[in-house]
CSV table of N, CA and C in Angstrom, one decimal:
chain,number,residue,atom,x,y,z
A,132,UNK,N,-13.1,5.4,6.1
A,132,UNK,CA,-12.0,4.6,5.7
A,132,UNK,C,-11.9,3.3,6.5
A,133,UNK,N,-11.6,2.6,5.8
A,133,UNK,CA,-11.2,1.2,6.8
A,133,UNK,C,-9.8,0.4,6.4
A,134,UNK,N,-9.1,-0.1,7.3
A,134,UNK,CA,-7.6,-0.6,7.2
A,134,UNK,C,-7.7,-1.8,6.8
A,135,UNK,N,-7.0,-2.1,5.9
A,135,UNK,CA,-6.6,-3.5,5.5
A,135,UNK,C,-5.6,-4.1,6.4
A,136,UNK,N,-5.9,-5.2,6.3
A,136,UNK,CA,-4.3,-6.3,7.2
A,136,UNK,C,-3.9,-7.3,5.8
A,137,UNK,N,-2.6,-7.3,5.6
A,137,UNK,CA,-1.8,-8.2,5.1
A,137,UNK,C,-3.1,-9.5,4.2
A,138,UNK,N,-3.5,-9.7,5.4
A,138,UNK,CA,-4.3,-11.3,5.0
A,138,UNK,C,-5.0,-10.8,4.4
A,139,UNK,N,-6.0,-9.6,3.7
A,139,UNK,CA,-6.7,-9.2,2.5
A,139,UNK,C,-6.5,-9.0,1.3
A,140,UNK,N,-5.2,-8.6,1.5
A,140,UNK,CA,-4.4,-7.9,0.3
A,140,UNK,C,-3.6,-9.3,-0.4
A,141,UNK,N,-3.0,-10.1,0.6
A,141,UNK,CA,-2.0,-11.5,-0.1
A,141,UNK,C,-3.3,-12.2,-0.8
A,142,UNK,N,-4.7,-12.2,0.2
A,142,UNK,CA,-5.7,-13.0,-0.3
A,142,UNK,C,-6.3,-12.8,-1.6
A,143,UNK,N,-6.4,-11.7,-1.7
A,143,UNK,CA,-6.8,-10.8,-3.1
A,143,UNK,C,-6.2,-11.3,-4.0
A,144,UNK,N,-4.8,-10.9,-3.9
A,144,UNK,CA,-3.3,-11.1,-4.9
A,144,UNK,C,-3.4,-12.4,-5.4
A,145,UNK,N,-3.8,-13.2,-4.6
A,145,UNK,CA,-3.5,-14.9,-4.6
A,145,UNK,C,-4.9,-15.4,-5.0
A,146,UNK,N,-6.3,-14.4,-5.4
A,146,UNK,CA,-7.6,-15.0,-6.0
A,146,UNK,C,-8.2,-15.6,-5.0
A,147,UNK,N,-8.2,-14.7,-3.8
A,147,UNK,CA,-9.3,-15.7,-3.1
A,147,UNK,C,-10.3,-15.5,-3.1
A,148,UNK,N,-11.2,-16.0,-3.2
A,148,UNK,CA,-12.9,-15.6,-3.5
A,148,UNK,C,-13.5,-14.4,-2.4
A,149,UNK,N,-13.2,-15.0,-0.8
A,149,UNK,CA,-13.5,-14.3,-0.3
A,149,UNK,C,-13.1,-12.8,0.5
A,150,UNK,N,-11.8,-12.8,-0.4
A,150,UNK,CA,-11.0,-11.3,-0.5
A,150,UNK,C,-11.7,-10.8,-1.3
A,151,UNK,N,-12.0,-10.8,-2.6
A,151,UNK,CA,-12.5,-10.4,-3.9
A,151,UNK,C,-14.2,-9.8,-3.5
A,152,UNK,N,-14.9,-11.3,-2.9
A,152,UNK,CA,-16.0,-10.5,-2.6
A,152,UNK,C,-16.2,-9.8,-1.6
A,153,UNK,N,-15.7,-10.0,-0.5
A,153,UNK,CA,-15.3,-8.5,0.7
A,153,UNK,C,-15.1,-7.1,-0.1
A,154,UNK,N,-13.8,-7.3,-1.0
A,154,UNK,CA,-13.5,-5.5,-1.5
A,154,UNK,C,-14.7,-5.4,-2.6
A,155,UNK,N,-15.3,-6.1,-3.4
A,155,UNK,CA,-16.6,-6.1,-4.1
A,155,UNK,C,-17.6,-5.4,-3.3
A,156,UNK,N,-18.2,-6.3,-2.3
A,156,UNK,CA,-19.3,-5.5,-2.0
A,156,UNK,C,-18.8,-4.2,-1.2
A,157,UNK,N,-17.8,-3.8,-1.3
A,157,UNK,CA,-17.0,-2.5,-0.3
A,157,UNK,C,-16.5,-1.8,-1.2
A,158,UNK,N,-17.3,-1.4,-2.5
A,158,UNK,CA,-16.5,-0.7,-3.7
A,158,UNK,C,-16.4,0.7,-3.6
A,159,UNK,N,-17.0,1.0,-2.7
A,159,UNK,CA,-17.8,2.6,-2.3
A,159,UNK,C,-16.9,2.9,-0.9
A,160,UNK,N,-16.3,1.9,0.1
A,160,UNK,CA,-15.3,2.6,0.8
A,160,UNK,C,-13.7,2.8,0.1
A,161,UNK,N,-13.6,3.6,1.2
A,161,UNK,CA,-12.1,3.6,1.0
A,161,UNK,C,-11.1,2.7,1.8
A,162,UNK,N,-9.9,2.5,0.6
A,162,UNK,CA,-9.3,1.5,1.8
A,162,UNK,C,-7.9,2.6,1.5
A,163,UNK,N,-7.4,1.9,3.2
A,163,UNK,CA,-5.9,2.0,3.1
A,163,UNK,C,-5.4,0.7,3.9
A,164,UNK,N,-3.8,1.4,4.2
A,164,UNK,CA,-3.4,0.1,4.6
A,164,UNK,C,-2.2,0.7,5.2
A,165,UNK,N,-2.1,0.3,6.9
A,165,UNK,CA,-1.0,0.8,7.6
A,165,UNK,C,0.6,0.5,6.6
A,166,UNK,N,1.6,1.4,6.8
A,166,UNK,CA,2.5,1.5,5.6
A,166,UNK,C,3.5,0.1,5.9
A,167,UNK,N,3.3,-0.6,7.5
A,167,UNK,CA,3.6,-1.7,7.1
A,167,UNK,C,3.0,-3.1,6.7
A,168,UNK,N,1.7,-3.2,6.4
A,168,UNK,CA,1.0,-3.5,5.7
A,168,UNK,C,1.7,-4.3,4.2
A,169,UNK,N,1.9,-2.4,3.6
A,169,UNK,CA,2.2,-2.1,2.6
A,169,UNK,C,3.7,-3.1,2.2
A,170,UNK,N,4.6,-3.0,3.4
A,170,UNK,CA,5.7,-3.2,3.5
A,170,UNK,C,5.7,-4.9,3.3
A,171,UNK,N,5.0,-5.5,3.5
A,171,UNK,CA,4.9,-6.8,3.9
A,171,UNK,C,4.5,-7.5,2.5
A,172,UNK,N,3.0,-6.7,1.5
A,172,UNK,CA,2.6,-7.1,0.6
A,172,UNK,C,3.9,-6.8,-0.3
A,173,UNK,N,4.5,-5.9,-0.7
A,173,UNK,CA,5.1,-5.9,-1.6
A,173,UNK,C,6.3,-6.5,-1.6
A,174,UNK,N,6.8,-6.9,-0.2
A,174,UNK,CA,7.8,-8.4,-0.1
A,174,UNK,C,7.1,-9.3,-0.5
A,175,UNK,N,5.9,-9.8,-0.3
A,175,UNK,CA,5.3,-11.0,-0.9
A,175,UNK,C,5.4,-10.8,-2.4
A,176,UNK,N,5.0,-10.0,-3.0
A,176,UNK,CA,4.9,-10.1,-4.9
A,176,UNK,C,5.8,-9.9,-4.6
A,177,UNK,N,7.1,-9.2,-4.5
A,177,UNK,CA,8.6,-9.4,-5.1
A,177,UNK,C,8.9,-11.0,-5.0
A,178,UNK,N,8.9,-11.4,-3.9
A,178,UNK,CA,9.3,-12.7,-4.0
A,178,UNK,C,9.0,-13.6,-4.8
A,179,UNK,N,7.4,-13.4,-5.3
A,179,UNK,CA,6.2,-14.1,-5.6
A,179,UNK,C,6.2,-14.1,-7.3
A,180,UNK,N,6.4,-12.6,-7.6
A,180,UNK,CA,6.2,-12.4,-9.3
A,180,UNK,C,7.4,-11.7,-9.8
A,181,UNK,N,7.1,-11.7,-11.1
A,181,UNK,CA,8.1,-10.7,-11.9
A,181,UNK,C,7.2,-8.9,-11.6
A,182,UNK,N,6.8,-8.8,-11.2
A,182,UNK,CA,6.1,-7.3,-11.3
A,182,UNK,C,7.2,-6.3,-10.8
A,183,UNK,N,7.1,-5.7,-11.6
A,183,UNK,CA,8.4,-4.3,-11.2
A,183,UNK,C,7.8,-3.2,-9.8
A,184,UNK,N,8.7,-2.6,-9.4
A,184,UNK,CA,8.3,-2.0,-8.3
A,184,UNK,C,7.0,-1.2,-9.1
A,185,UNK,N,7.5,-0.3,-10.2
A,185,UNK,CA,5.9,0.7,-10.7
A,185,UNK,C,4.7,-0.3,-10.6
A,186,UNK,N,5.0,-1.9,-11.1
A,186,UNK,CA,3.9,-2.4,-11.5
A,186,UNK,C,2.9,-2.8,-10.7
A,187,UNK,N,3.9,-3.0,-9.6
A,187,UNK,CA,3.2,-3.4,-7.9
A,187,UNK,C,2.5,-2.4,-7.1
A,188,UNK,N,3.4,-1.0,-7.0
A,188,UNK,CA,2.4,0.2,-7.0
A,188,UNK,C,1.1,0.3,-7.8
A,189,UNK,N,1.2,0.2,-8.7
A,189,UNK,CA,0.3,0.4,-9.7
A,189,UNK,C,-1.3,-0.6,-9.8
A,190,UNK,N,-0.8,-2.4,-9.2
A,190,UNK,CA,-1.9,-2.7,-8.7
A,190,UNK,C,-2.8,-2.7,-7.7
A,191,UNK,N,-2.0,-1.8,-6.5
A,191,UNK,CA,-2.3,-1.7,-5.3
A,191,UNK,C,-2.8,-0.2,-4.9
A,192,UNK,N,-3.0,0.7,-6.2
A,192,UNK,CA,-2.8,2.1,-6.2
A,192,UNK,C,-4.2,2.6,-5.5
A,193,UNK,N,-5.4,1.4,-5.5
A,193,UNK,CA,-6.8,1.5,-5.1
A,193,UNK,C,-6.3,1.7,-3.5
A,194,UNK,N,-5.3,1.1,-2.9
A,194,UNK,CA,-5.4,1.5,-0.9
A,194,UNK,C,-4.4,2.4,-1.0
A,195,UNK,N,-4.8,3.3,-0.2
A,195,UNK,CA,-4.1,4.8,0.7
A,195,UNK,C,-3.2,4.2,1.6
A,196,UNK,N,-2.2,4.7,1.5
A,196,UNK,CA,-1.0,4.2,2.7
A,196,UNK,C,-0.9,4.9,4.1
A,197,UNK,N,-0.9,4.6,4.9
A,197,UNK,CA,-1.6,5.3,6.0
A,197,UNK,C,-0.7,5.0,7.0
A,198,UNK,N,0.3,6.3,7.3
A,198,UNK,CA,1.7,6.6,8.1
A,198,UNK,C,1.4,6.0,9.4
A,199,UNK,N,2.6,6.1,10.0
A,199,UNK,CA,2.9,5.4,11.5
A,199,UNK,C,3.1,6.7,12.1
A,200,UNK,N,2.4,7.1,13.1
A,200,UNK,CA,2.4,8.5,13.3
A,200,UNK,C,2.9,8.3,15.0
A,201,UNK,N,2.8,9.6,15.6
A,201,UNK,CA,3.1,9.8,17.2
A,201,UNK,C,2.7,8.8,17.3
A,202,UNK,N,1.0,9.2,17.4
A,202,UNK,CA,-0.3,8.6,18.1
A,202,UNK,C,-0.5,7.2,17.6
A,203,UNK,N,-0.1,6.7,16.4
A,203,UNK,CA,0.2,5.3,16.3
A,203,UNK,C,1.0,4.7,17.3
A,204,UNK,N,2.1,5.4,17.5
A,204,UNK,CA,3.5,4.7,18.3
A,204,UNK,C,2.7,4.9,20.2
A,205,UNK,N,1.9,5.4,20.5
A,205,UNK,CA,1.4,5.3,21.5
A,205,UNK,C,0.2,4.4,21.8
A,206,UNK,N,-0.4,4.5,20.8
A,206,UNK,CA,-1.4,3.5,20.5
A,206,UNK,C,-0.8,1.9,20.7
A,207,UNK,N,0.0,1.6,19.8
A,207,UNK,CA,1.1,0.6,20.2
A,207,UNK,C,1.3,0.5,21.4
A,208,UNK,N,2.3,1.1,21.9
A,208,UNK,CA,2.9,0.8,23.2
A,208,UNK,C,1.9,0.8,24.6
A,209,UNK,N,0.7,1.4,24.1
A,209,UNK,CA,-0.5,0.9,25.1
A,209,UNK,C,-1.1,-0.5,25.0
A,210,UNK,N,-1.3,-1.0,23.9
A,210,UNK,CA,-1.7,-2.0,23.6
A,210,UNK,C,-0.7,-3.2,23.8
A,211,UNK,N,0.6,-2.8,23.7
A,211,UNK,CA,2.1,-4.2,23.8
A,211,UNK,C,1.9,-3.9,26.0
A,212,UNK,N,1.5,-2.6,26.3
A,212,UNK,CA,1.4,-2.8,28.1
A,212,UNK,C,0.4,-3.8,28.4
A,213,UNK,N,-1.0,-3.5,27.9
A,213,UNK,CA,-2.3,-4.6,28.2
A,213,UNK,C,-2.1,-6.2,27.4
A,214,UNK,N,-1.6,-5.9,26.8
A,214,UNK,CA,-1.9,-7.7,26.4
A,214,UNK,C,-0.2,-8.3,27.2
A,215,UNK,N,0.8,-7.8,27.4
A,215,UNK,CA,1.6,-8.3,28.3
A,215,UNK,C,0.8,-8.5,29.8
A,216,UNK,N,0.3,-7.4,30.2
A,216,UNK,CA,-0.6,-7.2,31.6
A,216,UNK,C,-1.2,-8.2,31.8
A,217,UNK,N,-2.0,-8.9,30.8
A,217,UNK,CA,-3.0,-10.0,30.4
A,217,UNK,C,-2.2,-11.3,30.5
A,218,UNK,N,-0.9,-11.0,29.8
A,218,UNK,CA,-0.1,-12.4,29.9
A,218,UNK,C,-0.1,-12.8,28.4
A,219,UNK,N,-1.1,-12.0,27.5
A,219,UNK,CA,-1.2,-12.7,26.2
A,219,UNK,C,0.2,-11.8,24.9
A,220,UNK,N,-0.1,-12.2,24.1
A,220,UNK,CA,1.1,-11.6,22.9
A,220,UNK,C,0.7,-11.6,21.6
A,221,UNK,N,0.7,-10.6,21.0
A,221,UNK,CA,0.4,-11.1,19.4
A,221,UNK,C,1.6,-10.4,18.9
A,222,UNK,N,1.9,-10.9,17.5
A,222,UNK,CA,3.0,-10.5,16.5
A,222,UNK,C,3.4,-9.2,16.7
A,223,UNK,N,5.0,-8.7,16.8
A,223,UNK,CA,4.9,-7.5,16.8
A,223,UNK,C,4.9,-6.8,15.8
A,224,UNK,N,4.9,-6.8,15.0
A,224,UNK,CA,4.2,-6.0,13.4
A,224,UNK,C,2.8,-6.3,14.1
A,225,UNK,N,1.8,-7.0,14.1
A,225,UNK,CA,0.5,-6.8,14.3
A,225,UNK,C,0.1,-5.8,15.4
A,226,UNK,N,0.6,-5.6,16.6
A,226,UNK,CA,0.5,-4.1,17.1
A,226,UNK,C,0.9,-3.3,16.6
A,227,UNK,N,1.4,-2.8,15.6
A,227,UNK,CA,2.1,-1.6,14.8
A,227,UNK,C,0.7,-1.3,14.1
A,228,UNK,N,0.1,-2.5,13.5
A,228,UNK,CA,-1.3,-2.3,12.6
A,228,UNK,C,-2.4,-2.0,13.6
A,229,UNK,N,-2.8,-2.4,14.8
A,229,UNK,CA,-3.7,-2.6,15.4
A,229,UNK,C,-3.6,-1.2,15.9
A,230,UNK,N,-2.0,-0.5,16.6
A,230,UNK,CA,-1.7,0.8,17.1
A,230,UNK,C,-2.5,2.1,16.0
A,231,UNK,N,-1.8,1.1,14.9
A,231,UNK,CA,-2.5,2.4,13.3
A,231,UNK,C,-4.0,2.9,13.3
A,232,UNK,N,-4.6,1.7,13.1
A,232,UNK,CA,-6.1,1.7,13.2
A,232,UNK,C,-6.6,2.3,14.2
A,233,UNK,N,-6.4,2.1,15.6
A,233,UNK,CA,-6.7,2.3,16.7
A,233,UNK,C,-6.7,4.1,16.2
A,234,UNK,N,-5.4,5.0,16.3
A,234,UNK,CA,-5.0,5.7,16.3
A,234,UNK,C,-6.0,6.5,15.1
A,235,UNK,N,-5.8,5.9,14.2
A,235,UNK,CA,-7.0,7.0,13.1
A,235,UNK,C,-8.6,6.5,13.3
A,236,UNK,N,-9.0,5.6,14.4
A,236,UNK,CA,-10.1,5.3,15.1
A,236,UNK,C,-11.3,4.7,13.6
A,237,UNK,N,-10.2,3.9,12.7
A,237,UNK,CA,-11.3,2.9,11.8
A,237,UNK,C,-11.2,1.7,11.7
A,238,UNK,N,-12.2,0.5,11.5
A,238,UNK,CA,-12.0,-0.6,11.6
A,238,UNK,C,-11.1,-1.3,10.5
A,239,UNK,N,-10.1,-2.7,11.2
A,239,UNK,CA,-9.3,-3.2,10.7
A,239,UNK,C,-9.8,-4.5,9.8
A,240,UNK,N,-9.8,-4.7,9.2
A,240,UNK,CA,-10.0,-6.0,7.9
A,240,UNK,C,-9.1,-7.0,7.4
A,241,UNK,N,-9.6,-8.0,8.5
A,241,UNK,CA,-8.4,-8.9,7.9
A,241,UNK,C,-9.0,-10.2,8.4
A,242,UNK,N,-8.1,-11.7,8.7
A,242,UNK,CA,-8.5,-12.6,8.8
A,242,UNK,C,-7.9,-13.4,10.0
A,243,UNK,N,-6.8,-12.8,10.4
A,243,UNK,CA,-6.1,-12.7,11.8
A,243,UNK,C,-7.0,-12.4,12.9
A,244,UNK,N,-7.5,-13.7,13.4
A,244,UNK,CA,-7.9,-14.1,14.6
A,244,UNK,C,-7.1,-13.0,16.2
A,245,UNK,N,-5.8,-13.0,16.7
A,245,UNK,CA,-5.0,-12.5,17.2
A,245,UNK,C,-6.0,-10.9,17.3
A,246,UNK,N,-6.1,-10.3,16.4
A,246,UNK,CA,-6.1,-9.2,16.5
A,246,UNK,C,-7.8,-8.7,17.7
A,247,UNK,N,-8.3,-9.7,17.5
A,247,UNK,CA,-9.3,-9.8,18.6
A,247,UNK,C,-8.9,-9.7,20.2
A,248,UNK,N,-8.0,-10.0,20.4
A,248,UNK,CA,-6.9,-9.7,21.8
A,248,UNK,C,-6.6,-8.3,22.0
A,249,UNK,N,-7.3,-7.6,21.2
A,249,UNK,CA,-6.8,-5.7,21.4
A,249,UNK,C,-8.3,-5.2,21.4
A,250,UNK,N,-7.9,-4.9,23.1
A,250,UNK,CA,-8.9,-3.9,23.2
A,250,UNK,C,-8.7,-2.5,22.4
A,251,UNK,N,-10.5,-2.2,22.5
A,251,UNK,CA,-10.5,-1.2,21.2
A,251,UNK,C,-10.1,-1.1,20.1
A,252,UNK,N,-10.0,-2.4,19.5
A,252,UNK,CA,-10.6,-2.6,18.3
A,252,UNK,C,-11.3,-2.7,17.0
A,253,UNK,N,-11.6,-2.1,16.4
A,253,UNK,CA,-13.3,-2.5,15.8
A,253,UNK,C,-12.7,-3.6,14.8
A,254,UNK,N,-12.5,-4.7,14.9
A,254,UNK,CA,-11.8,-6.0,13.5
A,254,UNK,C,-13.1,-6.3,13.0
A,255,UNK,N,-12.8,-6.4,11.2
A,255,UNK,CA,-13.5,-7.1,10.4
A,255,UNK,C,-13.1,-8.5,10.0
A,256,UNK,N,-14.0,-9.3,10.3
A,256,UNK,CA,-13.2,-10.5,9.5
A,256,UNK,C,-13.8,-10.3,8.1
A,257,UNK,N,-12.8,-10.5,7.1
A,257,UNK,CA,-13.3,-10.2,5.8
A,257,UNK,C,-13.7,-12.1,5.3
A,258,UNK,N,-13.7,-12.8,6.1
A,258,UNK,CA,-14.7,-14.3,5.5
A,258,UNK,C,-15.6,-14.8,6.2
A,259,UNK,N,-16.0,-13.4,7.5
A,259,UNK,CA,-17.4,-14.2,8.2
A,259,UNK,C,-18.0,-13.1,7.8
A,260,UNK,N,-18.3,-12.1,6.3
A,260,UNK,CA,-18.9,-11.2,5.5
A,260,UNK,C,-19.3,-11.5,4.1
């Protein structure tokens, strides 16, 4: 399995070429998407479209939603200790995702530079593929 980040899923939504051909040639994995992920894309289409909540589920129904668990919330809080340690910061929702991944130990997919600042994490960029 490998985790989606926000920037794949809005990119997809919004016809980007190179969202499209990332989940294209990746037809054979599985995806999911930390639940706040999830939480984020479907505030974008609500804002964005007329799609009813079924309809938005229903186009998204290809990624697995993938809970915020203990070991996420520790994964987090290790990662929010080292990059303070460091001096550096990324988004706090972006540690919640990076905590997630970390925690079910599969690579993240997205286009968020930032997320390179977390040790131990395996990031995809889905447009240098």
């Amino acid at each position: 399995m490998k985790l989606l980040d926000a920037s794949v899923l809005v990119g997809y939504a919004q016809g980007e070429r190179a969202a499209a051909d990332y989940l294209g040639r990746n037809d054979d994995t599985i995806f999911g998407a930390p639940t706040v992920v999830l939480s984020e894309m479907y505030t974008g289409l609500f804002r964005t479209t007329d799609l009813t909540r079924e309809e938005a589920k229903a186009k998204y129904g290809w990624v697995r939603a993938v809970p915020f668990t203990d070991e996420a919330a520790v994964e987090t809080a290790e990662i929010r200790a080292t990059l303070s340690a460091r001096g550096e910061k990324i988004n706090a929702t972006d540690t919640y995702i990076a905590g997630t991944a970390r925690a079910f130990d599969v690579p993240l997919v997205t286009a968020d530079g930032d997320f390179e600042k977390v040790d131990g994490l395996d990031v995809e960029n889905y447009r240098d593929h």
